[in-house]
Short mmCIF file of C-alpha atoms and ligand atoms in Angstrom, two decimals:
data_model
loop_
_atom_site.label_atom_id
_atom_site.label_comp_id
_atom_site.label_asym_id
_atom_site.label_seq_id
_atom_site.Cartn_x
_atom_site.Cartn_y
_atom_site.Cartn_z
CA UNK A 1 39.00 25.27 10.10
CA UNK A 2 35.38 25.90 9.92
CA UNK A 3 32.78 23.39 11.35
CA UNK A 4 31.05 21.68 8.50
CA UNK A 5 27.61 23.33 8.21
CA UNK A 6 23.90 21.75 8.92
CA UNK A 7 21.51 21.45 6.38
CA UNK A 8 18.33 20.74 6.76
CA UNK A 9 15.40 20.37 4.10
CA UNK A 10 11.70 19.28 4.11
CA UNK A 11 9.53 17.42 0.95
CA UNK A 12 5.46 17.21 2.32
CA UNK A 13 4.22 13.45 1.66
CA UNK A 14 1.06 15.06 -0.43
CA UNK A 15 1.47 12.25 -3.63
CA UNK A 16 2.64 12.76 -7.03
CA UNK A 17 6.59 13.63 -6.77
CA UNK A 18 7.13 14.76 -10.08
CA UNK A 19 10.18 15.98 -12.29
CA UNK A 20 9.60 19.36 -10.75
CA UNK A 21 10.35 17.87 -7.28
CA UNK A 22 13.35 16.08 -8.56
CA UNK A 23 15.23 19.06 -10.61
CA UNK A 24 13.71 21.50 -7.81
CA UNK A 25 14.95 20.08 -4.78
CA UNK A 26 16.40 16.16 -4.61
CA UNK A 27 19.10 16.56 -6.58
CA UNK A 28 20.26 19.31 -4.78
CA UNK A 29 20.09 17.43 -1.80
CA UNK A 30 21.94 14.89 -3.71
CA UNK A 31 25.09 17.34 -4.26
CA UNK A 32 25.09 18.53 -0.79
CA UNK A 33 26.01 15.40 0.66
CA UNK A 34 29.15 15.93 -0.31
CA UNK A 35 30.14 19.22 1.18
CA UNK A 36 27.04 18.85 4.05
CA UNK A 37 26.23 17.06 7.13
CA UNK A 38 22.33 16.86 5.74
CA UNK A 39 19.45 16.06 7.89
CA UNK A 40 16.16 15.52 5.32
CA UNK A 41 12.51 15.16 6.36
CA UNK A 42 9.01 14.01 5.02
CA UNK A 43 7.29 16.71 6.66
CA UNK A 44 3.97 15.06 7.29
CA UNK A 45 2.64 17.16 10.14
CA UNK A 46 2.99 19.82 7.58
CA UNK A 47 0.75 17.62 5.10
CA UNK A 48 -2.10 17.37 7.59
CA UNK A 49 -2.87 21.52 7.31
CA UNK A 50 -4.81 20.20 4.35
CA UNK A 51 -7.09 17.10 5.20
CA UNK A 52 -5.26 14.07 3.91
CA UNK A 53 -6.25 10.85 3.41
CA UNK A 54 -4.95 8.18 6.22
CA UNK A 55 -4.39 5.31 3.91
CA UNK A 56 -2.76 7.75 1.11
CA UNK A 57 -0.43 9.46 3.74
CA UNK A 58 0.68 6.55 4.86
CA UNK A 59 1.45 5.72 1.19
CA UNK A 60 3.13 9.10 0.55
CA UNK A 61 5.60 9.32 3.56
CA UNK A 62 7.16 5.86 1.72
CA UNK A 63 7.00 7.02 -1.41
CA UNK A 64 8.75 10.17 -0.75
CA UNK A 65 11.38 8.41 1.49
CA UNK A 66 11.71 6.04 -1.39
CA UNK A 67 12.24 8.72 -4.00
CA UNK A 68 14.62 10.60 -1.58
CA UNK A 69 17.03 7.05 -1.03
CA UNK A 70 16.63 5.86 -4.79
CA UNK A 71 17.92 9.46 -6.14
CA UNK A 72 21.05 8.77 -3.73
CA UNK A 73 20.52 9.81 -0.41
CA UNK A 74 22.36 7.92 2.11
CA UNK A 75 20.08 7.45 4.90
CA UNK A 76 23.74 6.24 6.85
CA UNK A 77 25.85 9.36 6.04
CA UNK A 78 23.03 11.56 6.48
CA UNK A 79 19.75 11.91 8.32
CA UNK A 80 16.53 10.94 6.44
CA UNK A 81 12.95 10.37 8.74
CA UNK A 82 9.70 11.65 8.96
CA UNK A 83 8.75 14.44 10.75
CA UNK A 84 6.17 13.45 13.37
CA UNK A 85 8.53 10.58 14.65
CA UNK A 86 10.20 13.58 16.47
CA UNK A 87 7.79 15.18 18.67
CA UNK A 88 10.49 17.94 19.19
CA UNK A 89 9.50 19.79 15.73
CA UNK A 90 5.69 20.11 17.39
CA UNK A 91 6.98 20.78 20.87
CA UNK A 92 8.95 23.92 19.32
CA UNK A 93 6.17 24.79 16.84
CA UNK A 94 4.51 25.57 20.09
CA UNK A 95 7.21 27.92 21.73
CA UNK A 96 7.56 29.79 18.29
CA UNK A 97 3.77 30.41 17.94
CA UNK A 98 4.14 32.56 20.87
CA UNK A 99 7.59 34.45 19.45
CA UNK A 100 6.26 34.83 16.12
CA UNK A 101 3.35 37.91 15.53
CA UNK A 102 0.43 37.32 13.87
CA UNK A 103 1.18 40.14 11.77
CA UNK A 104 4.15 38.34 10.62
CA UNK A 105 2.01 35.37 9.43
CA UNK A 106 -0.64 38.06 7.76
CA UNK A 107 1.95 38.73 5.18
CA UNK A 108 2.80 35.06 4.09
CA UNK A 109 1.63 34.86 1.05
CA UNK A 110 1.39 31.23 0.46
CA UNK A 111 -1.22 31.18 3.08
CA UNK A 112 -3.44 33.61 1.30
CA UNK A 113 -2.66 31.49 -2.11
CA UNK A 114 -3.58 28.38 -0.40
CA UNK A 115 -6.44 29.54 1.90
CA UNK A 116 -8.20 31.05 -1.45
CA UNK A 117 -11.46 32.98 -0.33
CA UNK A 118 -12.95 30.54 2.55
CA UNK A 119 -9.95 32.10 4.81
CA UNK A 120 -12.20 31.31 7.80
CA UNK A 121 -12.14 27.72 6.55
CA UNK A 122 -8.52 27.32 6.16
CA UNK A 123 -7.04 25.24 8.67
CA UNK A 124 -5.41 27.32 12.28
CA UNK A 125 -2.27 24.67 11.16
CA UNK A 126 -1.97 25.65 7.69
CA UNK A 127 -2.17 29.58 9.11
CA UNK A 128 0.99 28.37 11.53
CA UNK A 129 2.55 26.20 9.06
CA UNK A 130 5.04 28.97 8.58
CA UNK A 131 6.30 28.58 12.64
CA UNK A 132 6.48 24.80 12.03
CA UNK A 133 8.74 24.81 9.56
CA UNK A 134 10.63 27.41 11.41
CA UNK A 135 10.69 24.78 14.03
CA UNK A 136 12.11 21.89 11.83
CA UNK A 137 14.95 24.66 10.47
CA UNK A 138 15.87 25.69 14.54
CA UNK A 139 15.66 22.57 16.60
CA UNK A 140 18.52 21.65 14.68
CA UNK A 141 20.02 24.86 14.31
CA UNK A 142 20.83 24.28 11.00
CA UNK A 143 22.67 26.97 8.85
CA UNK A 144 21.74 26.14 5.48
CA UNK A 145 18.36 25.22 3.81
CA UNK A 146 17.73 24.45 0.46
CA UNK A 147 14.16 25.46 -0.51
CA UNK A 148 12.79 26.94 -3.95
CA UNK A 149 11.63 30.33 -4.98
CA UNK A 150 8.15 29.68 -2.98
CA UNK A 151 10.01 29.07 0.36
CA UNK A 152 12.09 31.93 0.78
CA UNK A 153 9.28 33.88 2.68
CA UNK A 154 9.20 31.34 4.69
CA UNK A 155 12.80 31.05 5.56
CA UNK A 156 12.96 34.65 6.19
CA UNK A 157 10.17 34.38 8.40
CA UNK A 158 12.80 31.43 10.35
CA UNK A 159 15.02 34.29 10.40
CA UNK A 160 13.56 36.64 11.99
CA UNK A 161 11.69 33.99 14.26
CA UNK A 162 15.16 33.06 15.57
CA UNK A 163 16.35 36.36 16.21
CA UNK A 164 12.82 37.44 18.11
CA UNK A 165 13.75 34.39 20.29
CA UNK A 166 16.96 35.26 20.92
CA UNK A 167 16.64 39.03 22.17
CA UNK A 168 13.11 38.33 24.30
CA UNK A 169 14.86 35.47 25.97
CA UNK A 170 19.43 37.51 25.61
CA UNK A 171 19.37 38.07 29.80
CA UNK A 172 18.15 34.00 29.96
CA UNK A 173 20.30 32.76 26.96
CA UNK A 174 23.30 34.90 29.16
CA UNK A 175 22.70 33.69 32.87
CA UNK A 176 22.58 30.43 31.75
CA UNK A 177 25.77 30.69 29.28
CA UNK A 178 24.34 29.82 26.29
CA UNK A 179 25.47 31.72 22.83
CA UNK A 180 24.15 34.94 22.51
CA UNK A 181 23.04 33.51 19.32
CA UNK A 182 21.24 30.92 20.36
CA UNK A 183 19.92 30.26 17.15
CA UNK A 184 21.66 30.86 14.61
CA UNK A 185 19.77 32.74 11.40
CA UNK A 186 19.62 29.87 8.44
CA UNK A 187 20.46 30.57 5.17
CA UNK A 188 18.69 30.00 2.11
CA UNK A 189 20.67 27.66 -0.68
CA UNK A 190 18.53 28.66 -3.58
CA UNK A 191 19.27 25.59 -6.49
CA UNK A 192 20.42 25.51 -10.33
CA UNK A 193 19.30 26.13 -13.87
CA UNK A 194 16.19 24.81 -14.17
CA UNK A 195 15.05 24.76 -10.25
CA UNK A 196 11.73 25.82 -11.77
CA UNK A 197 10.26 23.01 -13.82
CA UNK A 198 7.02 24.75 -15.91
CA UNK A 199 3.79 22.41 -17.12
CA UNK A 200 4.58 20.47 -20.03
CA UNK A 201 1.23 21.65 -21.05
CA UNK A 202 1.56 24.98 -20.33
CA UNK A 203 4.94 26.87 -20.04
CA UNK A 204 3.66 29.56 -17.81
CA UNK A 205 2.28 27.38 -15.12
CA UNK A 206 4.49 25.58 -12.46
CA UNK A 207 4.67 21.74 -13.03
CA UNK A 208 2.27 20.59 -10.50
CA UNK A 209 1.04 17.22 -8.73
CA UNK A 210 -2.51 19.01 -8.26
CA UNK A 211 -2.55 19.88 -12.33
CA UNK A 212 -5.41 17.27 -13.68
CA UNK A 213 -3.81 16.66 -16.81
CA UNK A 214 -1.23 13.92 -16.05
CA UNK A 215 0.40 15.38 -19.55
CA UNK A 216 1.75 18.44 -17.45
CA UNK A 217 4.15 16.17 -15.87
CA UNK A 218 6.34 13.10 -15.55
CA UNK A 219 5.63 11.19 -12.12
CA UNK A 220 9.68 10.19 -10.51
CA UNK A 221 7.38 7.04 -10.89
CA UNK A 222 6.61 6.84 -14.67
CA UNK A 223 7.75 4.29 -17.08
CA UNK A 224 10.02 4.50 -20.06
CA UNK A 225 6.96 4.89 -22.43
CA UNK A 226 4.61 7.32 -20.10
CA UNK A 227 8.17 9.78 -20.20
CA UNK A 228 7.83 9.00 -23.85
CA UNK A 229 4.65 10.02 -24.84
CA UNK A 230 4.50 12.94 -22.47
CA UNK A 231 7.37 14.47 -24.05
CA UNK A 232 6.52 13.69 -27.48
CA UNK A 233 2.92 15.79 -26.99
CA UNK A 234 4.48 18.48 -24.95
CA UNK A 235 3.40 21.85 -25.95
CA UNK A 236 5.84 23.82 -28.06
CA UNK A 237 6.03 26.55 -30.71
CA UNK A 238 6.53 26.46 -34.35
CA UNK A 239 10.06 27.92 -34.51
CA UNK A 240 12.92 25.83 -34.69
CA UNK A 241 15.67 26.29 -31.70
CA UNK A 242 17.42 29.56 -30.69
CA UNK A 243 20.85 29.33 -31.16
CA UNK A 244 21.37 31.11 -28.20
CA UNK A 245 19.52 32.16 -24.35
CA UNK A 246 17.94 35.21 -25.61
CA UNK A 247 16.16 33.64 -27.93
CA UNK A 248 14.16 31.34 -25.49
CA UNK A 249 13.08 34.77 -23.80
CA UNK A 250 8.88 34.70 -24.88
CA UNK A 251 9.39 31.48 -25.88
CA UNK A 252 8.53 29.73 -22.39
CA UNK A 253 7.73 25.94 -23.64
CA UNK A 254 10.78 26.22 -25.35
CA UNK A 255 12.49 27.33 -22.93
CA UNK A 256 11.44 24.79 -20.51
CA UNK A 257 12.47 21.62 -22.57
CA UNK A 258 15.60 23.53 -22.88
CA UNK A 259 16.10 23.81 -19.09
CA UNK A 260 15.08 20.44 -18.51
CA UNK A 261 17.74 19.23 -20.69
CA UNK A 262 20.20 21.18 -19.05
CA UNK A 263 19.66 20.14 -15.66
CA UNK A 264 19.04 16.29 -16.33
CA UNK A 265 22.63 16.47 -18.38
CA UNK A 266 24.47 19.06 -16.08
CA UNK A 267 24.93 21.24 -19.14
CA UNK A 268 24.46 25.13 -19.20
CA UNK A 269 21.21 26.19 -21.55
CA UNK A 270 23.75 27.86 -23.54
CA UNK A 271 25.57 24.62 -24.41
CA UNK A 272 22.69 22.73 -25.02
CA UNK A 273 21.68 25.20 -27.42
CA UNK A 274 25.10 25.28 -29.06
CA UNK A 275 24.30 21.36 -29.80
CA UNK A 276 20.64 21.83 -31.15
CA UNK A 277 19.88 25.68 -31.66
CA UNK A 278 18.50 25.75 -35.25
CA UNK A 279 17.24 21.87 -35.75
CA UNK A 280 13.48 20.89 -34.83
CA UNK A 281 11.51 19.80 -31.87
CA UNK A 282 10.97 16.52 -32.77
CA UNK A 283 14.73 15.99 -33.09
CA UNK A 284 15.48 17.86 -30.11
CA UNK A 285 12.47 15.54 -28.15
CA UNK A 286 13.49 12.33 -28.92
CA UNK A 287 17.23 13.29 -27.80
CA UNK A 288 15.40 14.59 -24.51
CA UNK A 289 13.42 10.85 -24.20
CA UNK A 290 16.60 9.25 -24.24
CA UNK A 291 18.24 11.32 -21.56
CA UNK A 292 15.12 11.35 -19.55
CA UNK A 293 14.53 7.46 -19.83
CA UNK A 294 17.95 7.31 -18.88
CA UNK A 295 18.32 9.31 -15.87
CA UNK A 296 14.87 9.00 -14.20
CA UNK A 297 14.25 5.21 -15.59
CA UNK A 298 16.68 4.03 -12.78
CA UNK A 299 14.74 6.08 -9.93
CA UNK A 300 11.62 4.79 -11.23
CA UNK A 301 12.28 1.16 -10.82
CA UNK A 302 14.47 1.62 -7.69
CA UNK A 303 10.91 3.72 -6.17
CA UNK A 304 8.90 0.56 -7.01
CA UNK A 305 11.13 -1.97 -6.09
CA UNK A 306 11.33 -0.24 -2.31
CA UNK A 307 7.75 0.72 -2.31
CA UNK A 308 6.99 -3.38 -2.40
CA UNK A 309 9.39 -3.31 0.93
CA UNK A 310 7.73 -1.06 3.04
CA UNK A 311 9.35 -3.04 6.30
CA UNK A 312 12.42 -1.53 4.91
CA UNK A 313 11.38 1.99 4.08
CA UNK A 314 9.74 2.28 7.60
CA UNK A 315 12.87 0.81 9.28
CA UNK A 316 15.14 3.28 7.78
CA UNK A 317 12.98 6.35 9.24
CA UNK A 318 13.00 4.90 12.44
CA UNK A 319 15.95 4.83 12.93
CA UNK A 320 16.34 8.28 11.06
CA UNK A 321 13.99 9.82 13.62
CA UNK A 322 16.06 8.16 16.50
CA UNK A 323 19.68 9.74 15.08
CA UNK A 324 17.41 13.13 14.98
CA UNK A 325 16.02 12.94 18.35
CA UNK A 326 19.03 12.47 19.88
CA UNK A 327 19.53 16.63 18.38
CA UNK A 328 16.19 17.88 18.79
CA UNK A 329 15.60 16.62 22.34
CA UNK A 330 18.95 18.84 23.04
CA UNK A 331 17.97 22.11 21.74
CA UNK A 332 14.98 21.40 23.44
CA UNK A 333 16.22 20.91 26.91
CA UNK A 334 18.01 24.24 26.20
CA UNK A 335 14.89 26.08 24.80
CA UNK A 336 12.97 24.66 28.45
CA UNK A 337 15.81 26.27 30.31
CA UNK A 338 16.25 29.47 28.50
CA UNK A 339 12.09 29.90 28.27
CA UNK A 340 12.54 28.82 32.25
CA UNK A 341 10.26 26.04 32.18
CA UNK A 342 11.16 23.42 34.79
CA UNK A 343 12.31 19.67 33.91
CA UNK A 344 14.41 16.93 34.90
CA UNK A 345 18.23 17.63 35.34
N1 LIG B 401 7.28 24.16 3.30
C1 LIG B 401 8.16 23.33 2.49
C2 LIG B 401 7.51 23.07 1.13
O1 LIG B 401 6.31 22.99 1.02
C3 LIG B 401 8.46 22.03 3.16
C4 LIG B 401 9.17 22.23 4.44
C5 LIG B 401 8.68 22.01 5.70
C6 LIG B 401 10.51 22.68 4.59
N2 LIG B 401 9.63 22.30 6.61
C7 LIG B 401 10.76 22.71 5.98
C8 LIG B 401 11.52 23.07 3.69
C9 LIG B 401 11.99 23.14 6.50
C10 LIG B 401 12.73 23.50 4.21
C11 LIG B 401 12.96 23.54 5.60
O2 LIG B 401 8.22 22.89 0.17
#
């Protein structure tokens, strides 16, 4: 029998969860309940490498913890909390910004996207973001992550983070009798069909909470008519449906609406092109309304109803971060043996 495997996974409190967030990651996190024990996190010292606003992140942290129990996490199964409740994930950070190289972090490319020209503006934290997350991943030693396309630099970067760690320190990890692999090297869970939601404005362009149309996206928080409307003006082309895949190659609104479909009704493209390939948009949209009224109206309301609880919300990450503690402070302990750093028995 094998042990059943660790996952862990971080959403940044930054505002705006969208559909993107939802398709991309929750419900993925959803579905690995089941076979998972799961640890999730608001990762709001990751947040902070961009200035954020106090009151706002404050806001966020719920609202993502909101989004994350009214899509079905079980905060009891499971482990849900926010990141900086744990001081373990910065304590590591620490250690790891002296394993990792800074030629290492010179080839993340997210850092160069983010930091734009003004590099000697950007944030030192949002240069070492990549060792923080490394940090969340390891103090757990979790196996299995579930990130999107943008992440997997980063996870490799965990990878090879873990293993630097474990040959500078093998003769310490071996006096003292720990695993040779002392941590072990995560693995990436890449999701589903339509992991990459595009701009309903723009079918080349990633849905995005920073987009300033509000058209290019439907908020987990919208109502039944603002899902509506945005789906009814979405961009599209004026061909009717493919019949089949190919045919949404080039066709990348299209083909978005199509995946969006698919993953809100757990259908293949394919068969939800078998159902509609050859009829018109308008047809196809108000099918997609319905379905997306119906699957993300329920989230919606449950978001709102928990945001006016906040008592709640904040409860159930405290005592998240406790449960999580309890398995940092551990690995910890270990790392401040194996590093050879002197502490309490
Ligand atoms: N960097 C991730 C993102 O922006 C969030 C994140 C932080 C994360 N720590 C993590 C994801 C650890 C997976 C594992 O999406």
């Amino acid at each position: 029998m094998t042990a059943i495997q660790r996952v862990f996974s971080g959403v940044q409190p930054t505002g705006n969860l969208h559909l993107g967030n939802y398709l991309g990651a929750i419900v993925n996190f959803v579905k690995l309940q089941q076979t998972h024990n799961c640890i999730y996190c608001v990762v709001d010292l990751h947040a902070i490498t961009v200035w954020q606003n106090p009151v706002e992140l404050t806001h966020n942290i719920r609202e993502v913890t909101a989004a994350f129990l009214a899509s079905g996490i079980d905060p009891d199964k499971h482990i849900v909390f926010n990141q900086s409740q744990v001081a373990e994930h910065a304590e590591l950070a620490w250690v790891l910004n002296c394993v990792a190289r800074l030629g290492w972090l010179n080839r993340m490319t997210q850092f160069k996207e983010k930091a734009g020209k003004d590099r000697e503006n950007a944030s030192v934290g949002l240069y070492a973001y990549p060792n923080l997350m490394a940090a969340d991943i390891l103090v757990y030693r979790a196996t299995h992550v579930p990130v999107g396309e943008d992440q997997k630099q980063h996870l490799e970067l965990a990878r090879d983070i873990a293993q630097k760690f474990n040959n500078d320190f093998s003769e310490s990890i071996a006096a003292k009798g720990y695993d040779p692999k002392f941590f072990p090297q995560p693995e990436p869970l890449i999701t589903g069909p339509a992991t990459r939601v595009m701009s309903l404005r723009d079918g080349s362009k990633k849905m995005s909470k920073s987009d300033p149309s509000d058209y290019s996206r439907i908020n987990l928080t919208d109502d039944a008519d603002a899902i509506a409307q945005k789906i009814r003006k979405a961009k599209t082309d004026p061909e009717p449906l493919p019949s089949e895949e190919d045919g949404l190659k080039s066709r990348p609104e299209a083909d978005n609406l199509v995946g969006i479909y698919a993953a809100l009704s757990g259908r293949t493209k394919a068969d939800v092109l078998r159902e509609f390939g050859g009829g018109q948009f308008s047809g196809f949209k108000s099918t997609l309304v319905d379905l997306s009224v119906d699957k993300l109206g329920p989230i919606g309301a449950e978001m709102k109803r928990l945001m006016q609880d906040p008592g709640h919300v904040d409860a159930v990450l405290v005592k998240g971060a406790e449960r999580a503690r309890a398995i940092a402070f551990e690995t910890m302990k270990a790392v401040k043996d194996i590093v050879g750093f002197v502490q309490p028995k």
